[in-house]
Amino acid sequence: MLEDKNTEKTSLAELGEFGLISHLTKHFKIYNSTTKKGIDDDCAVISAGGKETLVTTDLLIEGVHFDLSYMPLKHLGYKAVMVNLSDVYAMNAKAEQITVSLAVSNRFPLEALEELYAGIQLACDTYKIDLIGGDTTSSTKGMLISITAIGIADKEDIIYRNGAKATDLIVVSGDLGGAYLGLQVLEREKQVYQVNPKNQPDLDAYTYIIERQLKPEARKDIPELLKELGVKPTSMIDISDGLSSELFHICTQSKVGCKIYEDKLPLDPQVISTCEEFNIDSTMVALSGGEDYELLFTVPISEFDKIKGNPNLSIIGHMTEENQGMNLVTRANQEIALKAQGWNSFS
Amino acid sequence: MLEDKNTEKTSLAELGEFGLISHLTKHFKIYNSTTKKGIDDDCAVISAGGKETLVTTDLLIEGVHFDLSYMPLKHLGYKAVMVNLSDVYAMNAKAEQITVSLAVSNRFPLEALEELYAGIQLACDTYKIDLIGGDTTSSTKGMLISITAIGIADKEDIIYRNGAKATDLIVVSGDLGGAYLGLQVLEREKQVYQVNPKNQPDLDAYTYIIERQLKPEARKDIPELLKELGVKPTSMIDISDGLSSELFHICTQSKVGCKIYEDKLPLDPQVISTCEEFNIDSTMVALSGGEDYELLFTVPISEFDKIKGNPNLSIIGHMTEENQGMNLVTRANQEIALKAQGWNSFS
């Protein structure tokens, strides 16, 4: 039945990931009063009578999300943890626990898994996270990692995606597009290597962007910094799929529009030079390149003085009324509509 | 590197699942005071200041844990939830939330996933569980489901694996071996079908055991029953890998031995008749057949009167001092040593 290529069937690529999840889960009910937040944020929120507990989960699959020909296993383990911690920090919460489930084919010896777990452990030690459970099993092909992260926060501290107001400032941490460009460099070197295995790649000019791809850091420091500055964002999300896509989530859930400025997008010099080398538009990379794991948030305009000039933060625009849509103001002062370009693993 | 067949490498099959998890995680530290229990029970336990939160996770892989040629997708969705809820009930807790992560190849149309989610939803509606998150992505091959279940309990109600005392009675709910035998029948019918697709199987004689395999129920009712009876077990575990393997966990963690009686093992008549037909020893099936999702627990001998005669519960033996080991007393009154025969997906 499953192999039936009947034309009445609907292919998954048509829906994309977000469409698929909302389609499949739209009829589910909430039964328990402990469930404070369900599917549509970086984490779910549960209250068991004390502080709130936050839960997020991510699946990483060889050949879809990572390529072991240039991703060392230790980095993979580290990154798999970061991807999940980033979701907890995006709720303004403290990440405390993870579970790790792993499926591997017999082609992997124990020593390979030790490398992977060395990376997971480095992440746990660096971010003070407890590994509390998991499941390890064989797969028929390749490697798959499923991580669930659990965090904690006072109820009043949690920041959702739906609190942005029409005049709020839009702020991002760090810089954008590096992880995507790092991947382009690694893919190119892989192809060179396949043609001539003796070629020794010189990657010195790309160290920053390759590190952004292979060893990203979740921004644990940003919620701490915001607390120090005395700023509470009205909405927050982590940038995993790309700036446009994340802005789309905040705008949709907060029922507002947004206007961002091309000349305000934070770009590392290595991103700019590599974009020139690859002949790619750096603005496109900043808008649509995923995996930076920076935080995107909105703050009331009254907080401008606390944010401006901070080397970790860039004000890139402001929210607008919903009917004005999502727009980018170019360097030439033209206004163009932004498209949400979330990453679709099914296409 | 990974494909290197160097003889110094250690194959995963040598360690098995339990050995592998403990090998890979032995150097991890606990950093957070909210972590009350880590890796070695049915669930991890977290305290955020109110009631305790319990977390468990399981990975099910096509070709390893299920075969879609006889497992309808709706049943698969239902069973994947049951496997996780069972771990929460085995801690004497109330299951309240799940996250569902799914990886599927493009061979599955949307309608197939709708069937799967119909089963997940039926489980959620029947057991009053909230679906609070997940991740859906493509795989390079087949289907994989990773579920995390979250429960809640008062601290004093949680039952771990390590509390059994040397004179405690050993009790199991329901009956054993049905799910394993149901699988044997389905495997046989699959082979018959492959030889002659026109053959119509008559499965009337196997309805109970096939249902045990395809649509198991987690024993939510047992913690409730124990509360009614005024009995608090000293240790508890769910029977997913087989009675011997679960007894081994309780004995090891509680530092006791055990003695169980062959003639006390609860067997359904359909299990006995199918064992005869397949020429398999029904005691072996009860001891080593997995996936029954019954609960195994120990109670002080003073609770004998409250348990005996209850149609849902069977007293199958008692704990002993640790140095007496794990033993089975046969119908012929011979004592033989029990072996833990956990299921090893790597072998």
mmCIF file of N, CA and C in Angstrom, chain A residues 153-214:
data_model
loop_
_atom_site.group_PDB
_atom_site.id
_atom_site.type_symbol
_atom_site.label_atom_id
_atom_site.label_comp_id
_atom_site.label_asym_id
_atom_site.label_seq_id
_atom_site.Cartn_x
_atom_site.Cartn_y
_atom_site.Cartn_z
ATOM 1 N N ALA A 153 12.423 27.876 34.339
ATOM 2 C CA ALA A 153 12.305 29.340 34.385
ATOM 3 C C ALA A 153 11.172 29.717 35.325
ATOM 4 N N ASP A 154 11.274 30.903 35.919
ATOM 5 C CA ASP A 154 10.122 31.466 36.609
ATOM 6 C C ASP A 154 9.087 31.832 35.555
ATOM 7 N N LYS A 155 7.825 31.625 35.918
ATOM 8 C CA LYS A 155 6.738 31.860 34.963
ATOM 9 C C LYS A 155 6.832 33.240 34.313
ATOM 10 N N GLU A 156 7.122 34.254 35.121
ATOM 11 C CA GLU A 156 7.080 35.631 34.609
ATOM 12 C C GLU A 156 8.283 35.954 33.718
ATOM 13 N N ASP A 157 9.291 35.086 33.708
ATOM 14 C CA ASP A 157 10.475 35.350 32.882
ATOM 15 C C ASP A 157 10.370 34.794 31.467
ATOM 16 N N ILE A 158 9.467 33.839 31.254
ATOM 17 C CA ILE A 158 9.431 33.156 29.947
ATOM 18 C C ILE A 158 8.985 34.109 28.842
ATOM 19 N N ILE A 159 9.702 34.042 27.721
ATOM 20 C CA ILE A 159 9.377 34.900 26.583
ATOM 21 C C ILE A 159 8.911 34.035 25.418
ATOM 22 N N TYR A 160 7.692 34.306 24.951
ATOM 23 C CA TYR A 160 7.113 33.547 23.850
ATOM 24 C C TYR A 160 7.318 34.289 22.530
ATOM 25 N N ARG A 161 6.771 33.696 21.474
ATOM 26 C CA ARG A 161 6.902 34.339 20.156
ATOM 27 C C ARG A 161 5.789 35.355 19.909
ATOM 28 N N ASN A 162 4.814 35.390 20.766
ATOM 29 C CA ASN A 162 3.585 36.115 20.421
ATOM 30 C C ASN A 162 3.405 37.457 21.125
ATOM 31 N N GLY A 163 4.477 38.017 21.699
ATOM 32 C CA GLY A 163 4.291 39.240 22.490
ATOM 33 C C GLY A 163 4.771 40.524 21.824
ATOM 34 N N ALA A 164 5.214 40.461 20.569
ATOM 35 C CA ALA A 164 5.751 41.667 19.918
ATOM 36 C C ALA A 164 4.641 42.680 19.648
ATOM 37 N N LYS A 165 4.967 43.971 19.848
ATOM 38 C CA LYS A 165 4.010 45.053 19.576
ATOM 39 C C LYS A 165 4.466 45.833 18.348
ATOM 40 N N ALA A 166 3.530 46.568 17.741
ATOM 41 C CA ALA A 166 3.763 47.192 16.424
ATOM 42 C C ALA A 166 4.901 48.221 16.405
ATOM 43 N N THR A 167 5.312 48.743 17.548
ATOM 44 C CA THR A 167 6.407 49.733 17.513
ATOM 45 C C THR A 167 7.716 49.195 18.075
ATOM 46 N N ASP A 168 7.748 47.926 18.457
ATOM 47 C CA ASP A 168 8.955 47.355 19.075
ATOM 48 C C ASP A 168 10.160 47.374 18.135
ATOM 49 N N LEU A 169 11.334 47.460 18.736
ATOM 50 C CA LEU A 169 12.574 47.327 17.971
ATOM 51 C C LEU A 169 12.885 45.846 17.759
ATOM 52 N N ILE A 170 13.512 45.526 16.622
ATOM 53 C CA ILE A 170 13.924 44.152 16.321
ATOM 54 C C ILE A 170 15.438 44.053 16.518
ATOM 55 N N VAL A 171 15.864 43.092 17.346
ATOM 56 C CA VAL A 171 17.276 42.970 17.699
ATOM 57 C C VAL A 171 17.757 41.543 17.401
ATOM 58 N N VAL A 172 18.995 41.417 16.886
ATOM 59 C CA VAL A 172 19.617 40.089 16.779
ATOM 60 C C VAL A 172 20.948 40.096 17.528
ATOM 61 N N SER A 173 21.300 38.943 18.043
ATOM 62 C CA SER A 173 22.621 38.790 18.663
ATOM 63 C C SER A 173 23.620 38.378 17.579
ATOM 64 N N GLY A 174 24.902 38.639 17.826
ATOM 65 C CA GLY A 174 25.981 38.148 16.956
ATOM 66 C C GLY A 174 25.849 38.587 15.516
ATOM 67 N N ASP A 175 26.268 37.718 14.594
ATOM 68 C CA ASP A 175 26.159 38.046 13.177
ATOM 69 C C ASP A 175 25.541 36.875 12.423
ATOM 70 N N LEU A 176 25.147 37.150 11.178
ATOM 71 C CA LEU A 176 24.317 36.191 10.441
ATOM 72 C C LEU A 176 25.000 35.655 9.185
ATOM 73 N N GLY A 177 24.611 34.456 8.788
ATOM 74 C CA GLY A 177 25.028 33.909 7.491
ATOM 75 C C GLY A 177 26.310 33.089 7.520
ATOM 76 N N GLY A 178 27.057 33.153 8.624
ATOM 77 C CA GLY A 178 28.337 32.453 8.691
ATOM 78 C C GLY A 178 28.203 30.939 8.551
ATOM 79 N N ALA A 179 27.245 30.361 9.254
ATOM 80 C CA ALA A 179 27.102 28.899 9.238
ATOM 81 C C ALA A 179 26.773 28.394 7.835
ATOM 82 N N TYR A 180 25.914 29.142 7.135
ATOM 83 C CA TYR A 180 25.544 28.745 5.781
ATOM 84 C C TYR A 180 26.747 28.805 4.846
ATOM 85 N N LEU A 181 27.524 29.885 4.943
ATOM 86 C CA LEU A 181 28.690 30.008 4.065
ATOM 87 C C LEU A 181 29.761 28.971 4.416
ATOM 88 N N GLY A 182 29.909 28.675 5.706
ATOM 89 C CA GLY A 182 30.848 27.628 6.107
ATOM 90 C C GLY A 182 30.498 26.307 5.435
ATOM 91 N N LEU A 183 29.205 26.027 5.375
ATOM 92 C CA LEU A 183 28.746 24.802 4.707
ATOM 93 C C LEU A 183 29.089 24.822 3.216
ATOM 94 N N GLN A 184 28.941 25.994 2.571
ATOM 95 C CA GLN A 184 29.282 26.089 1.144
ATOM 96 C C GLN A 184 30.765 25.781 0.920
ATOM 97 N N VAL A 185 31.631 26.314 1.798
ATOM 98 C CA VAL A 185 33.072 26.065 1.678
ATOM 99 C C VAL A 185 33.362 24.573 1.860
ATOM 100 N N LEU A 186 32.743 23.966 2.876
ATOM 101 C CA LEU A 186 32.991 22.540 3.137
ATOM 102 C C LEU A 186 32.495 21.664 1.992
ATOM 103 N N GLU A 187 31.355 22.029 1.429
ATOM 104 C CA GLU A 187 30.825 21.267 0.286
ATOM 105 C C GLU A 187 31.772 21.379 -0.919
ATOM 106 N N ARG A 188 32.317 22.572 -1.121
ATOM 107 C CA ARG A 188 33.248 22.758 -2.238
ATOM 108 C C ARG A 188 34.514 21.931 -2.034
ATOM 109 N N GLU A 189 35.051 21.959 -0.813
ATOM 110 C CA GLU A 189 36.275 21.194 -0.533
ATOM 111 C C GLU A 189 36.029 19.699 -0.682
ATOM 112 N N LYS A 190 34.819 19.254 -0.320
ATOM 113 C CA LYS A 190 34.482 17.840 -0.473
ATOM 114 C C LYS A 190 34.544 17.445 -1.954
ATOM 115 N N GLN A 191 34.017 18.312 -2.816
ATOM 116 C CA GLN A 191 34.027 18.007 -4.255
ATOM 117 C C GLN A 191 35.447 18.017 -4.807
ATOM 118 N N VAL A 192 36.257 18.970 -4.332
ATOM 119 C CA VAL A 192 37.660 19.005 -4.751
ATOM 120 C C VAL A 192 38.358 17.713 -4.324
ATOM 121 N N TYR A 193 38.095 17.303 -3.101
ATOM 122 C CA TYR A 193 38.717 16.091 -2.555
ATOM 123 C C TYR A 193 38.307 14.852 -3.348
ATOM 124 N N GLN A 194 37.039 14.830 -3.770
ATOM 125 C CA GLN A 194 36.562 13.667 -4.530
ATOM 126 C C GLN A 194 37.264 13.571 -5.883
ATOM 127 N N VAL A 195 37.609 14.717 -6.470
ATOM 128 C CA VAL A 195 38.317 14.731 -7.743
ATOM 129 C C VAL A 195 39.792 14.384 -7.526
ATOM 130 N N ASN A 196 40.404 14.992 -6.486
ATOM 131 C CA ASN A 196 41.828 14.769 -6.234
ATOM 132 C C ASN A 196 42.098 14.618 -4.733
ATOM 133 N N PRO A 197 42.094 13.367 -4.238
ATOM 134 C CA PRO A 197 42.257 13.135 -2.799
ATOM 135 C C PRO A 197 43.590 13.634 -2.245
ATOM 136 N N LYS A 198 44.562 13.914 -3.107
ATOM 137 C CA LYS A 198 45.860 14.385 -2.614
ATOM 138 C C LYS A 198 45.869 15.882 -2.346
ATOM 139 N N ASN A 199 44.846 16.576 -2.847
ATOM 140 C CA ASN A 199 44.779 18.024 -2.658
ATOM 141 C C ASN A 199 44.634 18.372 -1.171
ATOM 142 N N GLN A 200 45.517 19.241 -0.697
ATOM 143 C CA GLN A 200 45.434 19.673 0.706
ATOM 144 C C GLN A 200 44.692 21.003 0.762
ATOM 145 N N PRO A 201 43.496 21.034 1.311
ATOM 146 C CA PRO A 201 42.761 22.301 1.312
ATOM 147 C C PRO A 201 43.411 23.316 2.246
ATOM 148 N N ASP A 202 43.422 24.597 1.832
ATOM 149 C CA ASP A 202 43.885 25.678 2.697
ATOM 150 C C ASP A 202 42.638 26.440 3.157
ATOM 151 N N LEU A 203 42.247 26.192 4.391
ATOM 152 C CA LEU A 203 40.992 26.758 4.876
ATOM 153 C C LEU A 203 41.198 27.933 5.815
ATOM 154 N N ASP A 204 42.437 28.462 5.861
ATOM 155 C CA ASP A 204 42.734 29.551 6.793
ATOM 156 C C ASP A 204 41.823 30.768 6.616
ATOM 157 N N ALA A 205 41.449 31.051 5.374
ATOM 158 C CA ALA A 205 40.629 32.237 5.111
ATOM 159 C C ALA A 205 39.184 32.041 5.569
ATOM 160 N N TYR A 206 38.846 30.820 6.011
ATOM 161 C CA TYR A 206 37.447 30.514 6.310
ATOM 162 C C TYR A 206 37.249 29.989 7.738
ATOM 163 N N THR A 207 38.239 30.193 8.601
ATOM 164 C CA THR A 207 38.159 29.561 9.934
ATOM 165 C C THR A 207 36.895 29.951 10.699
ATOM 166 N N TYR A 208 36.539 31.237 10.635
ATOM 167 C CA TYR A 208 35.371 31.671 11.409
ATOM 168 C C TYR A 208 34.080 31.037 10.893
ATOM 169 N N ILE A 209 33.883 31.080 9.576
ATOM 170 C CA ILE A 209 32.600 30.572 9.053
ATOM 171 C C ILE A 209 32.530 29.046 9.145
ATOM 172 N N ILE A 210 33.672 28.374 9.041
ATOM 173 C CA ILE A 210 33.647 26.910 9.206
ATOM 174 C C ILE A 210 33.328 26.546 10.658
ATOM 175 N N GLU A 211 33.880 27.319 11.589
ATOM 176 C CA GLU A 211 33.552 27.060 12.990
ATOM 177 C C GLU A 211 32.076 27.334 13.273
ATOM 178 N N ARG A 212 31.520 28.345 12.620
ATOM 179 C CA ARG A 212 30.086 28.632 12.786
ATOM 180 C C ARG A 212 29.242 27.440 12.327
ATOM 181 N N GLN A 213 29.713 26.733 11.282
ATOM 182 C CA GLN A 213 28.991 25.559 10.793
ATOM 183 C C GLN A 213 29.244 24.325 11.652
ATOM 184 N N LEU A 214 30.503 24.083 11.994
ATOM 185 C CA LEU A 214 30.846 22.812 12.656
ATOM 186 C C LEU A 214 30.707 22.864 14.172
#
